[in-house]
């Protein structure tokens, strides 16, 4: 059984991981790095799900939710990757500053 | 075991910061794979082995491949551009370790509220993963299938060559 002190450590590191992802998303203009920031945010959420499952003793439900999250994550990454490749083909840049219109 | 877990959590945070602060995207993606591996180990230690296997194989493997493929379509920075970017990035991301340090110290000083559910009184729901996955959360499965189909169609549309 997890002691409260350990829970505190997990809470702190999960929040800090979330802050790293958020900081990356806010400060970057590179589209691939934006995806990396989203990935780090999802990692923090995955850890939070696993922690919740461990705390409540219901690891089966938490594992199912994590698997669903991973499936959604992969699809987001694939589609976003395709979008970035298309943006690069049109603008020759992967900087978000370069995207000024939605012309095809 | 507690010391090991805290060490792994610290390593995870360092790997995440390293990933975010790298100039070269390839190195950032390798850092992200390391983050995924560490998350998989932590999830395994929290009693979720199947989720850990998924995390390891899909997030550390497949998503890294997707990132490498996307990066391979783009142009590599020249040495001068990389140096310029590194300086620019240092200006933006140089504050991150300090922000994390201050936030971490604040959270140590003012602890997060403990969960409402008391750990020892929690009723352990005994369903196995198989029962939850196939019987209780069937709608989730349908959602996953729909999302995968949407993703497949999206990839076909996005990577379609434009005929002139």
PDB file of C-alpha atoms in Angstrom:
ATOM      1  CA  UNK A   1       0.000   0.000   0.000  1.00  0.00           C
ATOM      2  CA  UNK A   2       1.282   3.405  -0.924  1.00  0.00           C
ATOM      3  CA  UNK A   3       2.204   5.768   1.901  1.00  0.00           C
ATOM      4  CA  UNK A   4       1.033   9.375   1.799  1.00  0.00           C
ATOM      5  CA  UNK A   5       4.635  10.672   1.471  1.00  0.00           C
ATOM      6  CA  UNK A   6       5.165   8.742  -1.725  1.00  0.00           C
ATOM      7  CA  UNK A   7       1.867  10.025  -3.085  1.00  0.00           C
ATOM      8  CA  UNK A   8       3.137  13.544  -2.442  1.00  0.00           C
ATOM      9  CA  UNK A   9       6.278  12.880  -4.503  1.00  0.00           C
ATOM     10  CA  UNK A  10       4.270  11.439  -7.373  1.00  0.00           C
ATOM     11  CA  UNK A  11       1.922  14.452  -7.272  1.00  0.00           C
ATOM     12  CA  UNK A  12       4.805  16.925  -7.395  1.00  0.00           C
ATOM     13  CA  UNK A  13       6.585  15.220 -10.291  1.00  0.00           C
ATOM     14  CA  UNK A  14       3.402  14.769 -12.311  1.00  0.00           C
ATOM     15  CA  UNK A  15       2.568  18.487 -11.937  1.00  0.00           C
ATOM     16  CA  UNK A  16       6.155  19.432 -12.896  1.00  0.00           C
ATOM     17  CA  UNK A  17       6.007  17.160 -15.958  1.00  0.00           C
ATOM     18  CA  UNK A  18       2.763  18.855 -16.951  1.00  0.00           C
ATOM     19  CA  UNK A  19       4.421  22.270 -16.551  1.00  0.00           C
ATOM     20  CA  UNK A  20       7.315  21.177 -18.819  1.00  0.00           C
ATOM     21  CA  UNK A  21       4.844  20.174 -21.558  1.00  0.00           C
ATOM     22  CA  UNK A  22       2.817  23.343 -21.156  1.00  0.00           C
ATOM     23  CA  UNK A  23       5.955  25.535 -21.225  1.00  0.00           C
ATOM     24  CA  UNK A  24       7.070  23.788 -24.420  1.00  0.00           C
ATOM     25  CA  UNK A  25       3.715  24.395 -26.107  1.00  0.00           C
ATOM     26  CA  UNK A  26       3.555  28.048 -25.046  1.00  0.00           C
ATOM     27  CA  UNK A  27       7.101  29.079 -25.978  1.00  0.00           C
ATOM     28  CA  UNK A  28       7.824  27.159 -29.180  1.00  0.00           C
ATOM     29  CA  UNK A  29       6.968  28.094 -32.741  1.00  0.00           C
ATOM     30  CA  UNK A  30       8.212  24.833 -34.261  1.00  0.00           C
ATOM     31  CA  UNK A  31       5.286  22.567 -35.143  1.00  0.00           C
ATOM     32  CA  UNK A  32       7.139  19.282 -34.430  1.00  0.00           C
ATOM     33  CA  UNK A  33       8.247  20.611 -31.051  1.00  0.00           C
ATOM     34  CA  UNK A  34       4.614  21.532 -30.381  1.00  0.00           C
ATOM     35  CA  UNK A  35       3.731  17.859 -30.864  1.00  0.00           C
ATOM     36  CA  UNK A  36       6.555  16.876 -28.505  1.00  0.00           C
ATOM     37  CA  UNK A  37       5.024  19.222 -25.891  1.00  0.00           C
ATOM     38  CA  UNK A  38       1.611  17.581 -26.333  1.00  0.00           C
ATOM     39  CA  UNK A  39       3.290  14.167 -25.953  1.00  0.00           C
ATOM     40  CA  UNK A  40       4.826  15.227 -22.624  1.00  0.00           C
ATOM     41  CA  UNK A  41       1.425  16.449 -21.420  1.00  0.00           C
ATOM     42  CA  UNK A  42      -0.070  13.056 -22.345  1.00  0.00           C
ATOM     43  CA  UNK A  43       2.724  11.281 -20.440  1.00  0.00           C
ATOM     44  CA  UNK A  44       1.763  13.245 -17.310  1.00  0.00           C
ATOM     45  CA  UNK A  45      -1.890  12.239 -17.765  1.00  0.00           C
ATOM     46  CA  UNK A  46      -0.871   8.575 -18.270  1.00  0.00           C
ATOM     47  CA  UNK A  47       1.044   8.641 -14.993  1.00  0.00           C
ATOM     48  CA  UNK A  48      -1.943  10.258 -13.283  1.00  0.00           C
ATOM     49  CA  UNK A  49      -4.279   7.491 -14.530  1.00  0.00           C
ATOM     50  CA  UNK A  50      -1.873   4.792 -13.349  1.00  0.00           C
ATOM     51  CA  UNK A  51      -1.543   6.521  -9.964  1.00  0.00           C
ATOM     52  CA  UNK A  52      -5.333   6.770  -9.600  1.00  0.00           C
ATOM     53  CA  UNK A  53      -5.677   3.061 -10.416  1.00  0.00           C
ATOM     54  CA  UNK A  54      -3.007   2.169  -7.893  1.00  0.00           C
ATOM     55  CA  UNK A  55      -4.578   4.320  -5.170  1.00  0.00           C
ATOM     56  CA  UNK A  56      -8.095   2.992  -5.614  1.00  0.00           C
ATOM     57  CA  UNK A  57      -7.002  -0.590  -6.211  1.00  0.00           C
ATOM     58  CA  UNK A  58      -8.846  -0.601  -9.525  1.00  0.00           C
ATOM     59  CA  UNK A  59      -5.884  -1.089 -11.853  1.00  0.00           C
ATOM     60  CA  UNK A  60      -7.974  -2.898 -14.480  1.00  0.00           C
ATOM     61  CA  UNK A  61     -10.057   0.202 -15.232  1.00  0.00           C
ATOM     62  CA  UNK A  62      -7.018   2.489 -15.193  1.00  0.00           C
ATOM     63  CA  UNK A  63      -5.199   0.190 -17.626  1.00  0.00           C
ATOM     64  CA  UNK A  64      -8.169   0.221 -20.016  1.00  0.00           C
ATOM     65  CA  UNK A  65      -8.259   4.020 -19.872  1.00  0.00           C
ATOM     66  CA  UNK A  66      -4.495   4.230 -20.480  1.00  0.00           C
ATOM     67  CA  UNK A  67      -4.783   1.916 -23.498  1.00  0.00           C
ATOM     68  CA  UNK A  68      -7.603   4.097 -24.897  1.00  0.00           C
ATOM     69  CA  UNK A  69      -5.469   7.185 -24.284  1.00  0.00           C
ATOM     70  CA  UNK A  70      -2.521   5.600 -26.133  1.00  0.00           C
ATOM     71  CA  UNK A  71      -4.711   4.747 -29.139  1.00  0.00           C
ATOM     72  CA  UNK A  72      -6.022   8.323 -29.292  1.00  0.00           C
ATOM     73  CA  UNK A  73      -2.454   9.648 -28.849  1.00  0.00           C
ATOM     74  CA  UNK A  74      -1.132   7.607 -31.789  1.00  0.00           C
ATOM     75  CA  UNK A  75      -3.913   8.771 -34.102  1.00  0.00           C
ATOM     76  CA  UNK A  76      -3.344  12.411 -33.064  1.00  0.00           C
ATOM     77  CA  UNK A  77       0.386  12.071 -33.744  1.00  0.00           C
ATOM     78  CA  UNK A  78      -0.093  10.424 -37.155  1.00  0.00           C
ATOM     79  CA  UNK A  79      -2.658  12.955 -38.377  1.00  0.00           C
ATOM     80  CA  UNK A  80      -0.697  15.915 -36.953  1.00  0.00           C
ATOM     81  CA  UNK A  81       2.492  14.538 -38.560  1.00  0.00           C
ATOM     82  CA  UNK A  82       0.713  14.398 -41.925  1.00  0.00           C
ATOM     83  CA  UNK A  83      -0.514  17.973 -41.461  1.00  0.00           C
ATOM     84  CA  UNK A  84       3.015  19.159 -40.650  1.00  0.00           C
ATOM     85  CA  UNK A  85       4.413  17.454 -43.765  1.00  0.00           C
ATOM     86  CA  UNK A  86       1.748  19.192 -45.861  1.00  0.00           C
ATOM     87  CA  UNK A  87       2.484  22.558 -44.219  1.00  0.00           C
ATOM     88  CA  UNK A  88       6.185  22.018 -45.015  1.00  0.00           C
ATOM     89  CA  UNK A  89       5.394  21.218 -48.649  1.00  0.00           C
ATOM     90  CA  UNK A  90       3.473  24.469 -49.016  1.00  0.00           C
ATOM     91  CA  UNK A  91       5.546  26.899 -46.947  1.00  0.00           C
ATOM     92  CA  UNK A  92       9.000  25.172 -46.900  1.00  0.00           C
ATOM     93  CA  UNK A  93       9.043  25.767 -43.156  1.00  0.00           C
ATOM     94  CA  UNK A  94       7.736  24.066 -40.016  1.00  0.00           C
ATOM     95  CA  UNK A  95       7.485  27.316 -38.087  1.00  0.00           C
ATOM     96  CA  UNK A  96       3.987  28.291 -37.006  1.00  0.00           C
ATOM     97  CA  UNK A  97       4.833  31.928 -37.857  1.00  0.00           C
ATOM     98  CA  UNK A  98       4.928  30.962 -41.519  1.00  0.00           C
ATOM     99  CA  UNK A  99       1.324  29.786 -41.581  1.00  0.00           C
ATOM    100  CA  UNK A 100      -0.606  32.920 -42.360  1.00  0.00           C
ATOM    101  CA  UNK A 101      -3.441  31.670 -44.493  1.00  0.00           C
ATOM    102  CA  UNK A 102      -5.429  28.516 -45.186  1.00  0.00           C
ATOM    103  CA  UNK A 103      -4.860  28.574 -48.930  1.00  0.00           C
ATOM    104  CA  UNK A 104      -4.198  25.070 -50.307  1.00  0.00           C
TER     105      UNK A 104
ATOM    106  CA  UNK B   1      11.578   0.861  -3.396  1.00  0.00           C
ATOM    107  CA  UNK B   2      10.518   4.420  -2.542  1.00  0.00           C
ATOM    108  CA  UNK B   3      14.024   5.744  -3.220  1.00  0.00           C
ATOM    109  CA  UNK B   4      14.058   3.932  -6.572  1.00  0.00           C
ATOM    110  CA  UNK B   5      10.703   5.444  -7.504  1.00  0.00           C
ATOM    111  CA  UNK B   6      11.790   8.972  -6.559  1.00  0.00           C
ATOM    112  CA  UNK B   7      15.006   8.466  -8.546  1.00  0.00           C
ATOM    113  CA  UNK B   8      12.985   7.316 -11.571  1.00  0.00           C
ATOM    114  CA  UNK B   9      10.626  10.301 -11.246  1.00  0.00           C
ATOM    115  CA  UNK B  10      13.591  12.710 -11.058  1.00  0.00           C
ATOM    116  CA  UNK B  11      15.165  11.019 -14.084  1.00  0.00           C
ATOM    117  CA  UNK B  12      11.842  11.358 -15.937  1.00  0.00           C
ATOM    118  CA  UNK B  13      11.706  15.091 -15.259  1.00  0.00           C
ATOM    119  CA  UNK B  14      15.342  15.583 -16.308  1.00  0.00           C
ATOM    120  CA  UNK B  15      14.707  13.643 -19.534  1.00  0.00           C
ATOM    121  CA  UNK B  16      11.600  15.760 -20.248  1.00  0.00           C
ATOM    122  CA  UNK B  17      13.505  19.029 -19.700  1.00  0.00           C
ATOM    123  CA  UNK B  18      16.380  17.741 -21.871  1.00  0.00           C
ATOM    124  CA  UNK B  19      13.863  16.833 -24.599  1.00  0.00           C
ATOM    125  CA  UNK B  20      12.297  20.281 -24.564  1.00  0.00           C
ATOM    126  CA  UNK B  21      15.609  22.180 -24.557  1.00  0.00           C
ATOM    127  CA  UNK B  22      17.380  20.336 -27.404  1.00  0.00           C
ATOM    128  CA  UNK B  23      17.899  22.242 -30.653  1.00  0.00           C
ATOM    129  CA  UNK B  24      18.150  19.221 -32.936  1.00  0.00           C
ATOM    130  CA  UNK B  25      14.760  17.595 -33.364  1.00  0.00           C
ATOM    131  CA  UNK B  26      16.207  14.081 -33.717  1.00  0.00           C
ATOM    132  CA  UNK B  27      17.781  14.347 -30.264  1.00  0.00           C
ATOM    133  CA  UNK B  28      14.526  15.725 -28.858  1.00  0.00           C
ATOM    134  CA  UNK B  29      12.658  12.687 -30.224  1.00  0.00           C
ATOM    135  CA  UNK B  30      15.244  10.336 -28.682  1.00  0.00           C
ATOM    136  CA  UNK B  31      14.700  12.172 -25.375  1.00  0.00           C
ATOM    137  CA  UNK B  32      10.954  11.680 -25.770  1.00  0.00           C
ATOM    138  CA  UNK B  33      11.498   7.929 -26.268  1.00  0.00           C
ATOM    139  CA  UNK B  34      13.526   7.880 -23.019  1.00  0.00           C
ATOM    140  CA  UNK B  35      10.636   9.683 -21.272  1.00  0.00           C
ATOM    141  CA  UNK B  36       8.246   7.011 -22.600  1.00  0.00           C
ATOM    142  CA  UNK B  37      10.483   4.184 -21.356  1.00  0.00           C
ATOM    143  CA  UNK B  38      10.655   5.749 -17.868  1.00  0.00           C
ATOM    144  CA  UNK B  39       6.874   6.277 -17.814  1.00  0.00           C
ATOM    145  CA  UNK B  40       6.449   2.602 -18.804  1.00  0.00           C
ATOM    146  CA  UNK B  41       8.683   1.493 -15.901  1.00  0.00           C
ATOM    147  CA  UNK B  42       6.747   3.674 -13.422  1.00  0.00           C
ATOM    148  CA  UNK B  43       3.376   2.470 -14.733  1.00  0.00           C
ATOM    149  CA  UNK B  44       4.610  -1.132 -14.403  1.00  0.00           C
ATOM    150  CA  UNK B  45       5.627  -0.479 -10.809  1.00  0.00           C
ATOM    151  CA  UNK B  46       2.156   0.906 -10.092  1.00  0.00           C
ATOM    152  CA  UNK B  47       0.611  -2.465 -10.888  1.00  0.00           C
ATOM    153  CA  UNK B  48      -0.439  -1.847 -14.499  1.00  0.00           C
ATOM    154  CA  UNK B  49       1.756  -4.225 -16.550  1.00  0.00           C
ATOM    155  CA  UNK B  50      -0.369  -4.360 -19.715  1.00  0.00           C
ATOM    156  CA  UNK B  51      -0.595  -0.569 -19.929  1.00  0.00           C
ATOM    157  CA  UNK B  52       3.186  -0.472 -19.421  1.00  0.00           C
ATOM    158  CA  UNK B  53       3.718  -2.847 -22.361  1.00  0.00           C
ATOM    159  CA  UNK B  54       1.480  -0.665 -24.545  1.00  0.00           C
ATOM    160  CA  UNK B  55       3.330   2.450 -23.423  1.00  0.00           C
ATOM    161  CA  UNK B  56       6.690   0.864 -24.186  1.00  0.00           C
ATOM    162  CA  UNK B  57       5.849  -0.613 -27.568  1.00  0.00           C
ATOM    163  CA  UNK B  58       3.555   2.082 -28.944  1.00  0.00           C
ATOM    164  CA  UNK B  59       4.802   5.310 -27.366  1.00  0.00           C
ATOM    165  CA  UNK B  60       8.525   4.554 -27.237  1.00  0.00           C
ATOM    166  CA  UNK B  61       8.496   2.621 -30.521  1.00  0.00           C
ATOM    167  CA  UNK B  62       5.757   3.565 -32.952  1.00  0.00           C
ATOM    168  CA  UNK B  63       5.447   7.262 -32.073  1.00  0.00           C
ATOM    169  CA  UNK B  64       9.233   7.713 -32.303  1.00  0.00           C
ATOM    170  CA  UNK B  65       9.097   6.178 -35.792  1.00  0.00           C
ATOM    171  CA  UNK B  66       6.261   8.568 -36.733  1.00  0.00           C
ATOM    172  CA  UNK B  67       8.347  11.525 -35.522  1.00  0.00           C
ATOM    173  CA  UNK B  68      11.470  10.327 -37.366  1.00  0.00           C
ATOM    174  CA  UNK B  69       9.427   9.907 -40.560  1.00  0.00           C
ATOM    175  CA  UNK B  70       7.962  13.406 -40.242  1.00  0.00           C
ATOM    176  CA  UNK B  71      11.396  14.921 -39.550  1.00  0.00           C
ATOM    177  CA  UNK B  72      12.900  13.063 -42.518  1.00  0.00           C
ATOM    178  CA  UNK B  73      10.524  14.962 -44.831  1.00  0.00           C
ATOM    179  CA  UNK B  74      11.939  18.285 -43.661  1.00  0.00           C
ATOM    180  CA  UNK B  75      15.282  19.993 -44.297  1.00  0.00           C
ATOM    181  CA  UNK B  76      18.167  19.795 -41.817  1.00  0.00           C
ATOM    182  CA  UNK B  77      19.403  23.063 -40.293  1.00  0.00           C
ATOM    183  CA  UNK B  78      22.831  24.289 -41.305  1.00  0.00           C
ATOM    184  CA  UNK B  79      25.493  24.677 -38.603  1.00  0.00           C
ATOM    185  CA  UNK B  80      25.086  28.483 -38.482  1.00  0.00           C
ATOM    186  CA  UNK B  81      21.310  28.229 -38.260  1.00  0.00           C
ATOM    187  CA  UNK B  82      21.606  25.642 -35.474  1.00  0.00           C
ATOM    188  CA  UNK B  83      23.930  27.930 -33.478  1.00  0.00           C
ATOM    189  CA  UNK B  84      21.533  30.862 -33.961  1.00  0.00           C
ATOM    190  CA  UNK B  85      18.548  28.739 -32.924  1.00  0.00           C
ATOM    191  CA  UNK B  86      20.403  27.472 -29.862  1.00  0.00           C
ATOM    192  CA  UNK B  87      20.958  31.057 -28.670  1.00  0.00           C
ATOM    193  CA  UNK B  88      17.342  31.954 -29.378  1.00  0.00           C
ATOM    194  CA  UNK B  89      16.099  28.834 -27.566  1.00  0.00           C
ATOM    195  CA  UNK B  90      18.307  29.514 -24.568  1.00  0.00           C
ATOM    196  CA  UNK B  91      16.583  32.873 -24.217  1.00  0.00           C
ATOM    197  CA  UNK B  92      13.159  31.263 -24.216  1.00  0.00           C
ATOM    198  CA  UNK B  93      13.823  27.974 -22.415  1.00  0.00           C
ATOM    199  CA  UNK B  94      16.599  29.096 -20.068  1.00  0.00           C
ATOM    200  CA  UNK B  95      13.995  29.990 -17.443  1.00  0.00           C
ATOM    201  CA  UNK B  96      12.406  26.513 -17.429  1.00  0.00           C
ATOM    202  CA  UNK B  97      14.727  24.818 -14.860  1.00  0.00           C
ATOM    203  CA  UNK B  98      14.275  27.771 -12.484  1.00  0.00           C
ATOM    204  CA  UNK B  99      10.484  27.735 -12.918  1.00  0.00           C
ATOM    205  CA  UNK B 100      10.471  23.993 -12.135  1.00  0.00           C
ATOM    206  CA  UNK B 101      12.773  24.407  -9.132  1.00  0.00           C
ATOM    207  CA  UNK B 102      10.649  27.190  -7.618  1.00  0.00           C
ATOM    208  CA  UNK B 103       7.400  25.321  -8.310  1.00  0.00           C
ATOM    209  CA  UNK B 104       8.831  22.106  -6.824  1.00  0.00           C
ATOM    210  CA  UNK B 105       9.988  23.896  -3.666  1.00  0.00           C
ATOM    211  CA  UNK B 106       6.602  25.617  -3.326  1.00  0.00           C
ATOM    212  CA  UNK B 107       4.788  22.293  -3.642  1.00  0.00           C
ATOM    213  CA  UNK B 108       7.083  20.730  -1.048  1.00  0.00           C
ATOM    214  CA  UNK B 109       6.364  23.613   1.340  1.00  0.00           C
ATOM    215  CA  UNK B 110       2.612  23.683   0.670  1.00  0.00           C
ATOM    216  CA  UNK B 111       1.608  20.043   0.074  1.00  0.00           C
ATOM    217  CA  UNK B 112      -1.159  19.090  -2.305  1.00  0.00           C
ATOM    218  CA  UNK B 113      -4.469  18.149  -0.647  1.00  0.00           C
ATOM    219  CA  UNK B 114      -4.679  14.438   0.109  1.00  0.00           C
ATOM    220  CA  UNK B 115      -7.276  12.490  -1.875  1.00  0.00           C
ATOM    221  CA  UNK B 116     -10.735  12.180  -0.393  1.00  0.00           C
ATOM    222  CA  UNK B 117     -10.627   8.400  -0.690  1.00  0.00           C
ATOM    223  CA  UNK B 118      -8.676   6.915   2.180  1.00  0.00           C
ATOM    224  CA  UNK B 119      -6.208   4.385   0.868  1.00  0.00           C
ATOM    225  CA  UNK B 120      -6.872   1.656   3.419  1.00  0.00           C
ATOM    226  CA  UNK B 121     -10.662   1.927   3.238  1.00  0.00           C
ATOM    227  CA  UNK B 122     -10.866   1.806  -0.524  1.00  0.00           C
ATOM    228  CA  UNK B 123     -12.892  -1.147  -1.757  1.00  0.00           C
ATOM    229  CA  UNK B 124     -10.799  -3.015  -4.286  1.00  0.00           C
ATOM    230  CA  UNK B 125     -12.895  -3.739  -7.322  1.00  0.00           C
ATOM    231  CA  UNK B 126     -11.880  -7.180  -8.352  1.00  0.00           C
ATOM    232  CA  UNK B 127     -12.708  -7.311 -12.050  1.00  0.00           C
ATOM    233  CA  UNK B 128      -9.910  -8.479 -14.233  1.00  0.00           C
ATOM    234  CA  UNK B 129      -8.647  -6.425 -17.136  1.00  0.00           C
ATOM    235  CA  UNK B 130     -10.365  -8.758 -19.597  1.00  0.00           C
ATOM    236  CA  UNK B 131     -13.790  -8.259 -18.002  1.00  0.00           C
ATOM    237  CA  UNK B 132     -13.394  -4.482 -17.833  1.00  0.00           C
ATOM    238  CA  UNK B 133     -12.051  -4.217 -21.371  1.00  0.00           C
ATOM    239  CA  UNK B 134     -14.504  -6.488 -23.201  1.00  0.00           C
ATOM    240  CA  UNK B 135     -17.633  -6.321 -21.030  1.00  0.00           C
ATOM    241  CA  UNK B 136     -17.826  -3.090 -19.043  1.00  0.00           C
ATOM    242  CA  UNK B 137     -16.122  -0.634 -21.418  1.00  0.00           C
ATOM    243  CA  UNK B 138     -17.411  -1.897 -24.779  1.00  0.00           C
ATOM    244  CA  UNK B 139     -18.301   1.637 -25.889  1.00  0.00           C
ATOM    245  CA  UNK B 140     -14.649   2.598 -25.444  1.00  0.00           C
ATOM    246  CA  UNK B 141     -13.685  -0.176 -27.839  1.00  0.00           C
ATOM    247  CA  UNK B 142     -16.138   1.118 -30.441  1.00  0.00           C
ATOM    248  CA  UNK B 143     -14.690   4.594 -29.945  1.00  0.00           C
ATOM    249  CA  UNK B 144     -11.161   3.262 -30.420  1.00  0.00           C
ATOM    250  CA  UNK B 145     -12.134   1.515 -33.649  1.00  0.00           C
ATOM    251  CA  UNK B 146     -13.800   4.710 -34.927  1.00  0.00           C
ATOM    252  CA  UNK B 147     -10.756   6.809 -34.017  1.00  0.00           C
ATOM    253  CA  UNK B 148      -8.388   4.355 -35.724  1.00  0.00           C
ATOM    254  CA  UNK B 149     -10.523   4.402 -38.880  1.00  0.00           C
ATOM    255  CA  UNK B 150     -10.623   8.207 -38.806  1.00  0.00           C
ATOM    256  CA  UNK B 151      -6.837   8.244 -38.387  1.00  0.00           C
ATOM    257  CA  UNK B 152      -6.325   5.831 -41.293  1.00  0.00           C
ATOM    258  CA  UNK B 153      -8.577   7.913 -43.569  1.00  0.00           C
ATOM    259  CA  UNK B 154      -6.794  11.081 -42.407  1.00  0.00           C
ATOM    260  CA  UNK B 155      -3.399   9.610 -43.309  1.00  0.00           C
ATOM    261  CA  UNK B 156      -4.621   8.544 -46.748  1.00  0.00           C
ATOM    262  CA  UNK B 157      -5.976  12.027 -47.432  1.00  0.00           C
ATOM    263  CA  UNK B 158      -2.948  13.872 -46.038  1.00  0.00           C
ATOM    264  CA  UNK B 159      -0.263  11.819 -47.765  1.00  0.00           C
ATOM    265  CA  UNK B 160      -2.106  11.668 -51.086  1.00  0.00           C
ATOM    266  CA  UNK B 161       0.051  12.893 -53.941  1.00  0.00           C
ATOM    267  CA  UNK B 162      -1.430  15.878 -55.736  1.00  0.00           C
ATOM    268  CA  UNK B 163      -2.060  15.005 -59.420  1.00  0.00           C
ATOM    269  CA  UNK B 164      -1.352  17.827 -61.827  1.00  0.00           C
TER     270      UNK B 164
END
